[in-house]
Every structure is written in structure tokens, then in C-alpha cells.
PDB file of C-alpha atoms in Angstrom:
ATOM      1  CA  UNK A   1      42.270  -2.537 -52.731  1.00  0.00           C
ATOM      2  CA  UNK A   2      40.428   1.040 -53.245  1.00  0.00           C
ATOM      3  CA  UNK A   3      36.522   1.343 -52.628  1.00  0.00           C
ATOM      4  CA  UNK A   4      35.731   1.072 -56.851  1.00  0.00           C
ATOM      5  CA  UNK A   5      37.730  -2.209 -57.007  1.00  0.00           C
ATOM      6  CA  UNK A   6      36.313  -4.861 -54.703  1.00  0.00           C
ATOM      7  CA  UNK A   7      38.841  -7.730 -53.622  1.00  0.00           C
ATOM      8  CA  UNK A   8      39.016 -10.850 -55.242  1.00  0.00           C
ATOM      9  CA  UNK A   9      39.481 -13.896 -54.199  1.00  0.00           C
ATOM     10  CA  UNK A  10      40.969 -15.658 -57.058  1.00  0.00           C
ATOM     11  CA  UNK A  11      42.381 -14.487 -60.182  1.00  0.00           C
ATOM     12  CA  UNK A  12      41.024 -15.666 -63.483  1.00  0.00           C
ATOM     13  CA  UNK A  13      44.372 -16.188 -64.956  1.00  0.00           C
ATOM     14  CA  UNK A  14      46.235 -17.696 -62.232  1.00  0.00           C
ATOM     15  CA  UNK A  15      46.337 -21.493 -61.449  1.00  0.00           C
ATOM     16  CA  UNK A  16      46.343 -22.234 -57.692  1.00  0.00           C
ATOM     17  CA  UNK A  17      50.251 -23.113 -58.225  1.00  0.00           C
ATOM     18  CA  UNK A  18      50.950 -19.577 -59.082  1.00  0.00           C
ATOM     19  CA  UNK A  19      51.168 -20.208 -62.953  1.00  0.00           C
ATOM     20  CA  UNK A  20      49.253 -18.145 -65.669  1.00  0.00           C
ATOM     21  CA  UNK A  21      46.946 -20.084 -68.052  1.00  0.00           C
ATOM     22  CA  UNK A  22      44.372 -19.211 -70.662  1.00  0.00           C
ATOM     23  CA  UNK A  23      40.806 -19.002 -68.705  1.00  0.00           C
ATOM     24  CA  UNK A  24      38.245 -21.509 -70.732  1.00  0.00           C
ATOM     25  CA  UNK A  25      35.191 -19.374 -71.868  1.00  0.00           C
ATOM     26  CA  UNK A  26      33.781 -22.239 -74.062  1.00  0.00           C
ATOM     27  CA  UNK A  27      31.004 -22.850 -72.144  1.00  0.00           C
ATOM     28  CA  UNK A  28      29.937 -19.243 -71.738  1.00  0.00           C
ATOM     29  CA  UNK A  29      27.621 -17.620 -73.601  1.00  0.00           C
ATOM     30  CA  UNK A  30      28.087 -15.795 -76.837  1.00  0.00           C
ATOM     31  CA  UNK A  31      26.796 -11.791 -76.506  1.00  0.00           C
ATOM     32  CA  UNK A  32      27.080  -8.599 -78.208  1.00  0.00           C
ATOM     33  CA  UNK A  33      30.094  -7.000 -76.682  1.00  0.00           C
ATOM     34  CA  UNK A  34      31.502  -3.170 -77.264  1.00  0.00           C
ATOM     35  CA  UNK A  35      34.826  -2.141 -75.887  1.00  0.00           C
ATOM     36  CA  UNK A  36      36.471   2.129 -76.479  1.00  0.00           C
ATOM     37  CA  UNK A  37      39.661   2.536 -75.284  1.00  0.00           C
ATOM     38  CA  UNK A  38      41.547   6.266 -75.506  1.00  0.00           C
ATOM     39  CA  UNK A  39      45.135   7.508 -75.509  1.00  0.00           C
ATOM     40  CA  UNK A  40      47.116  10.708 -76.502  1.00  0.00           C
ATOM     41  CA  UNK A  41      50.281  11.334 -78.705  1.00  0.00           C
ATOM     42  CA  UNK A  42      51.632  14.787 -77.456  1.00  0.00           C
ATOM     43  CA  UNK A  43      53.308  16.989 -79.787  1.00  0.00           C
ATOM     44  CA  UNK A  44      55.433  19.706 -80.691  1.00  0.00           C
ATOM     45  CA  UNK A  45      53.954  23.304 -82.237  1.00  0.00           C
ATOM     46  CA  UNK A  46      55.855  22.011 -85.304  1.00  0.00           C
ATOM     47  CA  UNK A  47      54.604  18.879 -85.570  1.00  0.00           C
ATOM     48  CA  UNK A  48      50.876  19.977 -84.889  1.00  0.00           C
ATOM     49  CA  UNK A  49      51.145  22.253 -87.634  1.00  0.00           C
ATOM     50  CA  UNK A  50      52.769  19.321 -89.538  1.00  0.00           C
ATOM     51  CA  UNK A  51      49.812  17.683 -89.453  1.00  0.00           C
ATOM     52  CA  UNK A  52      46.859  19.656 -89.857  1.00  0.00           C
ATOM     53  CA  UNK A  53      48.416  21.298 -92.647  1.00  0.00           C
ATOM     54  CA  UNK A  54      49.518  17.816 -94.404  1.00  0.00           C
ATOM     55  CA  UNK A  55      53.024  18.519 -94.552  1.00  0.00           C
ATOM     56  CA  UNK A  56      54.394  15.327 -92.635  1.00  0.00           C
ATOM     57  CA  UNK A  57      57.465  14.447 -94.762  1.00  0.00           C
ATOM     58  CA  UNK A  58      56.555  10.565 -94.521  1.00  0.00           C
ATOM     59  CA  UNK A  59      52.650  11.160 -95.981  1.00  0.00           C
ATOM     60  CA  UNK A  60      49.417  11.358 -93.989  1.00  0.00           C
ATOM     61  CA  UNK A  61      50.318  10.416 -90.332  1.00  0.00           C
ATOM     62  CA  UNK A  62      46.714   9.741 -89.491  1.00  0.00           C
ATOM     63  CA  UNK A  63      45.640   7.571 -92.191  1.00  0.00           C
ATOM     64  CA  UNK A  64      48.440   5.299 -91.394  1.00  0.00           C
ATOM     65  CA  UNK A  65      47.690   5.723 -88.163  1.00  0.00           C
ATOM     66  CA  UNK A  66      44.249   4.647 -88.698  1.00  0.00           C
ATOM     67  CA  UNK A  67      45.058   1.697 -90.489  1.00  0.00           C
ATOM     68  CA  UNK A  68      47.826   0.591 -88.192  1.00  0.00           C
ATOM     69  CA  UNK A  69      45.035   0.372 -85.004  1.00  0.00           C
ATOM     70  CA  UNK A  70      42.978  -1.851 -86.884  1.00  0.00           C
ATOM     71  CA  UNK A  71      45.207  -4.216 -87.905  1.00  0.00           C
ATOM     72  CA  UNK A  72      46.208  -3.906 -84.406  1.00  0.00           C
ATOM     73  CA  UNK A  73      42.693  -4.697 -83.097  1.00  0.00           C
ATOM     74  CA  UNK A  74      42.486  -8.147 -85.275  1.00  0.00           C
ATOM     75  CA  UNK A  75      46.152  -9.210 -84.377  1.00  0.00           C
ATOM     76  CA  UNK A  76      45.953  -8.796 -80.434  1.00  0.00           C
ATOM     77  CA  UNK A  77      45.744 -12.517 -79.699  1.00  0.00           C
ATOM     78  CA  UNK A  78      49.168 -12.327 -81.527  1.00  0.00           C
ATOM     79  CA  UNK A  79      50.799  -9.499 -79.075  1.00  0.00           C
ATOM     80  CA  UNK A  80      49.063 -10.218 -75.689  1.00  0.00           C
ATOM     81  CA  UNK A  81      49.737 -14.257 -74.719  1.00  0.00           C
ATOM     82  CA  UNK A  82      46.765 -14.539 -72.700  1.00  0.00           C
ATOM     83  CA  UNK A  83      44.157 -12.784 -75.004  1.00  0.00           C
ATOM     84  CA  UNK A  84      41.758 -15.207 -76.598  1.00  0.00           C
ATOM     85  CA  UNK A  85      41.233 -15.392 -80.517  1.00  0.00           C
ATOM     86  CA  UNK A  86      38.025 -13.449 -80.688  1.00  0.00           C
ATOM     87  CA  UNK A  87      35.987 -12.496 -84.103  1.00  0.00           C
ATOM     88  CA  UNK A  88      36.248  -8.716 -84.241  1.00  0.00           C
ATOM     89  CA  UNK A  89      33.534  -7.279 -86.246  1.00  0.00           C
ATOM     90  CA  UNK A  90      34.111  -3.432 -86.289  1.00  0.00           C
ATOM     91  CA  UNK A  91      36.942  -1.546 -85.471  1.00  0.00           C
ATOM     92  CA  UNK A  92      36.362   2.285 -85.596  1.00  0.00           C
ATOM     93  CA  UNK A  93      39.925   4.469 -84.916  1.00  0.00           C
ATOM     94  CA  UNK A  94      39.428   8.407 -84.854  1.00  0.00           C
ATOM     95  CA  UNK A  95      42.529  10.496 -84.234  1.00  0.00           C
ATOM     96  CA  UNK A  96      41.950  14.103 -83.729  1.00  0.00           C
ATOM     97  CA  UNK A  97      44.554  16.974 -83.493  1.00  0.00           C
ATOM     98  CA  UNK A  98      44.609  19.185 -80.547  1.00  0.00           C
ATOM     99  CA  UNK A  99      46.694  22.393 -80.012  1.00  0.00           C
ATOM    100  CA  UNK A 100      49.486  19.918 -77.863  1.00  0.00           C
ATOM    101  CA  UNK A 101      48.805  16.773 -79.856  1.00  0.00           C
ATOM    102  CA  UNK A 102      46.259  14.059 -81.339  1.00  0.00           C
ATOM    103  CA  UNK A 103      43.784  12.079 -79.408  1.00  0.00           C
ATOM    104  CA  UNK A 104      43.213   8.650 -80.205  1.00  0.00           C
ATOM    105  CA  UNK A 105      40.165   6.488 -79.772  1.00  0.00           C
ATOM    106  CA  UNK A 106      39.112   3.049 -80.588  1.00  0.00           C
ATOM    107  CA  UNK A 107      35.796   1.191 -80.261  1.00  0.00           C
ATOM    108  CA  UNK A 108      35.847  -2.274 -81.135  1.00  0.00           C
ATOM    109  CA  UNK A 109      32.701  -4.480 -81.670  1.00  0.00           C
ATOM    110  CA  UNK A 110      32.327  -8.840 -81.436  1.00  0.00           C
ATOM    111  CA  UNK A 111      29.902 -11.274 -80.648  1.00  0.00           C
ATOM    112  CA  UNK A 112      32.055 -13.605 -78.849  1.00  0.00           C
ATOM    113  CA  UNK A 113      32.255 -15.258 -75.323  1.00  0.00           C
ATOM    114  CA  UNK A 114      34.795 -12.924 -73.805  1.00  0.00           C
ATOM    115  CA  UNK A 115      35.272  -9.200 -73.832  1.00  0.00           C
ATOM    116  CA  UNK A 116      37.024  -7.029 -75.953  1.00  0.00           C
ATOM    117  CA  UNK A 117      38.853  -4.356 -73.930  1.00  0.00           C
ATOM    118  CA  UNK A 118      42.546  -5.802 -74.913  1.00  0.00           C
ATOM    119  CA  UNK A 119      41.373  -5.165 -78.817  1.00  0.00           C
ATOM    120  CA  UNK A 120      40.671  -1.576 -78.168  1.00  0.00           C
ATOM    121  CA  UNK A 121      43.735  -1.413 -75.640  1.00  0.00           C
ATOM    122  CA  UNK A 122      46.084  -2.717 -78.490  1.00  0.00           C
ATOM    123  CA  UNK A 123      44.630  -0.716 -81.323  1.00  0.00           C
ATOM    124  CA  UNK A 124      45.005   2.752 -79.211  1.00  0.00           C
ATOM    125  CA  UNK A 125      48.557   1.502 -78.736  1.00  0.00           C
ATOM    126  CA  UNK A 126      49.517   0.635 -82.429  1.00  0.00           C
ATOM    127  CA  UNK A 127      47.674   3.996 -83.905  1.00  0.00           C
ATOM    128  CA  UNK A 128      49.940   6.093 -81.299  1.00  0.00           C
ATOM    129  CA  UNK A 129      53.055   3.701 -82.400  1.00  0.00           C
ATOM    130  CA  UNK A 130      52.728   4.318 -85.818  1.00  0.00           C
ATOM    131  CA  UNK A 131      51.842   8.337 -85.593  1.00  0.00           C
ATOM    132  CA  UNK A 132      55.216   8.411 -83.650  1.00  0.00           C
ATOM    133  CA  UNK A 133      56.626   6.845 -86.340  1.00  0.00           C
ATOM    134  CA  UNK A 134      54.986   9.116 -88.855  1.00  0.00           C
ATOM    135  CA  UNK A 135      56.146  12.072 -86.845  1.00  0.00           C
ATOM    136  CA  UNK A 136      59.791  11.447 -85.739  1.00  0.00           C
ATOM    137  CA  UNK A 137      61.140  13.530 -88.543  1.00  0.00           C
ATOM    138  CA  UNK A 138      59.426  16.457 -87.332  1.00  0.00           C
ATOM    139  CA  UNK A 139      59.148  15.510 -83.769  1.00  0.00           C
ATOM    140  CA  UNK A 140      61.770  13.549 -81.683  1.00  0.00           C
ATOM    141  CA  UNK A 141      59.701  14.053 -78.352  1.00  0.00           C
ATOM    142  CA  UNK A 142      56.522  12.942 -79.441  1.00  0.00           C
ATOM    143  CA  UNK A 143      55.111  10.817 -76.209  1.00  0.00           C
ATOM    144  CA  UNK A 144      52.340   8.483 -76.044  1.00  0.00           C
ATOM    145  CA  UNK A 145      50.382   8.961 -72.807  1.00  0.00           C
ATOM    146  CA  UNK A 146      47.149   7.980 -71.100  1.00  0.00           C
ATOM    147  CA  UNK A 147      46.224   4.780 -72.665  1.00  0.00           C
ATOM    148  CA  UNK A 148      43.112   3.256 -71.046  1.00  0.00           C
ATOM    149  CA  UNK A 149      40.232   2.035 -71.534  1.00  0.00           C
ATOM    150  CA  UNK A 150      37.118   4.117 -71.060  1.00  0.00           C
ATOM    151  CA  UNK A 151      33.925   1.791 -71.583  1.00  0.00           C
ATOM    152  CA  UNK A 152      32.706  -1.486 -72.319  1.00  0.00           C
ATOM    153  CA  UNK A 153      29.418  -3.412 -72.700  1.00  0.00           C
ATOM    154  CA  UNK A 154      28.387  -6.884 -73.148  1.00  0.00           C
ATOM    155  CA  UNK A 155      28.879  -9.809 -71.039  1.00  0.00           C
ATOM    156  CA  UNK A 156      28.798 -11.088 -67.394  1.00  0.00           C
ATOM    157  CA  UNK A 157      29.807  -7.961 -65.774  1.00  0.00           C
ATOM    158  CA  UNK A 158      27.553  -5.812 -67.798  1.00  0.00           C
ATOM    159  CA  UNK A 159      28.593  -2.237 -68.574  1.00  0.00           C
ATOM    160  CA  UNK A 160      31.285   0.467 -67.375  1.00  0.00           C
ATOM    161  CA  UNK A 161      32.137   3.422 -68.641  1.00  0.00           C
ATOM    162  CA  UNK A 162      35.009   5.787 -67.555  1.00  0.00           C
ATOM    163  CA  UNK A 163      33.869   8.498 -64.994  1.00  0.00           C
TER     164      UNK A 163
END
């Protein structure tokens, strides 16, 4: 393991058998927790002008875009087996175009036993899904890149942000 990532000795979702499971948080306690994830969606000239002068043939790429990462955010129990139902409060998505594509960030908000770092992974993911969708008329090569997440807050092992 590298010096920023200490060893551990067991992993939370692993049995001693080897199988996954679902890691019980009931009896933790219930905090104020903030996850922001990031991710790009690189683009053509063509399409980059596509967008920022609202002239995607499908309609406006990054309202749909918008929309499709928070849905995302609330259905991520749905799409990752080991996530645990939690109540998301806020989901904000901003997508912003650059000269070689749009930046995408989530932050997600709950105040719930575990954290929320899968929500904002999930809704990054969808928003870039569905701009590629938007897009693919213009742009066959769009790529979705550099998905991660780049803080959190709440709970046991307190805050990180991305350095």
C-alpha cells in the first residue's frame, strides 16, 4: 500500500469466508454528511461550439444532463449492490464548458449513518452518460474521463478533500 493509504486489516465488505455482504451501520450514529465528486466529458471543437451556442440537435445537453445526475444520486442503491439506501437531501450538479469539453461536479448532502461518496460518484457518472448521449450526433468521440471523488465530510473518518 502507498504512504496516503494505510493497510488494513480487514475489509468492511468482506466476510472472513471471502464473500461480500452489506456492512450493518444501524447502530452508528446519524451525522451531517457532504460528499463532491468530479469528472470530465471531452469534446470535439464542434461539439463545444454545439453547446455553448445551444445548437445540440437533441435540445439542451446540460439541462438533461443536470437532471440525469440527480436522479442518479437518489437511485444509487439501485446501480451499486453494496450501497446502502440512504436519504439524500441535496443534490447540486454543475456542468461547465471548457475549450476541450464540460466539467462535471456533484455535491450531495444526507443525514444518515453512512457516507455519501457513491451518490456523488454515480451522479458524476450519469450527468457524463447522458451529455454523451446528448452529444453523439455531433460528437462520436466524446469520452468520459477522470471520475473521482474530491471531498467529503461527516462521519467517523471525518473530512478529506482532494489535494
Amino acid at each position: 500500500m502507498s504512504a496516503d493509504r494505510p493497510e488494513r486489516t480487514r475489509l468492511t465488505h468482506v466476510r472472513d469466508d471471502g464473500s461480500a455482504h452489506m456492512v450493518d451501520v444501524s447502530g452508528k450514529p446519524v451525522t451531517a454528511r457532504v460528499a463532491r465528486a468530479a469528472g470530465r466529458v471531452l469534446l470535439s471543437d464542434n461539439a463545444v461550439r454545439a453547446l455553448r451556442d445551444g445548437d445540440v440537435p437533441k435540445g439542451d445537453a446540460l439541462a438533461v444532463a443536470r437532471i440525469a445526475g440527480i436522479q442518479a444520486a437518489k437511485r444509487t442503491p439501485e446501480l451499486v449492490p453494496l450501497a446502502h439506501p440512504v436519504a439524500v437531501h441535496a443534490v447540486d450538479v454543475d456542468l461547465v464548458v471548457a475549450d476541450d469539453g464540460v466539467d462535471i461536479t456533484a455535491e450531495v448532502r444526507t443525514a444518515d449513518r453512512t457516507g455519501i461518496e457513491m451518490e456523488a460518484l454515480t451522479s458524476v457518472s450519469v450527468a457524463a452518460l447522458a451529455l454523451v448521449d446528448m452529444i453523439k450526433a455531433v460528437d462520436k468521440h466524446a469520452r468520459i474521463t477522470d471520475i473521482r471523488v474530491t471531498a467529503k465530510s461527516g462521519g467517523r473518518s471525518g473530512d478529506w478533500v482532494e489535494q
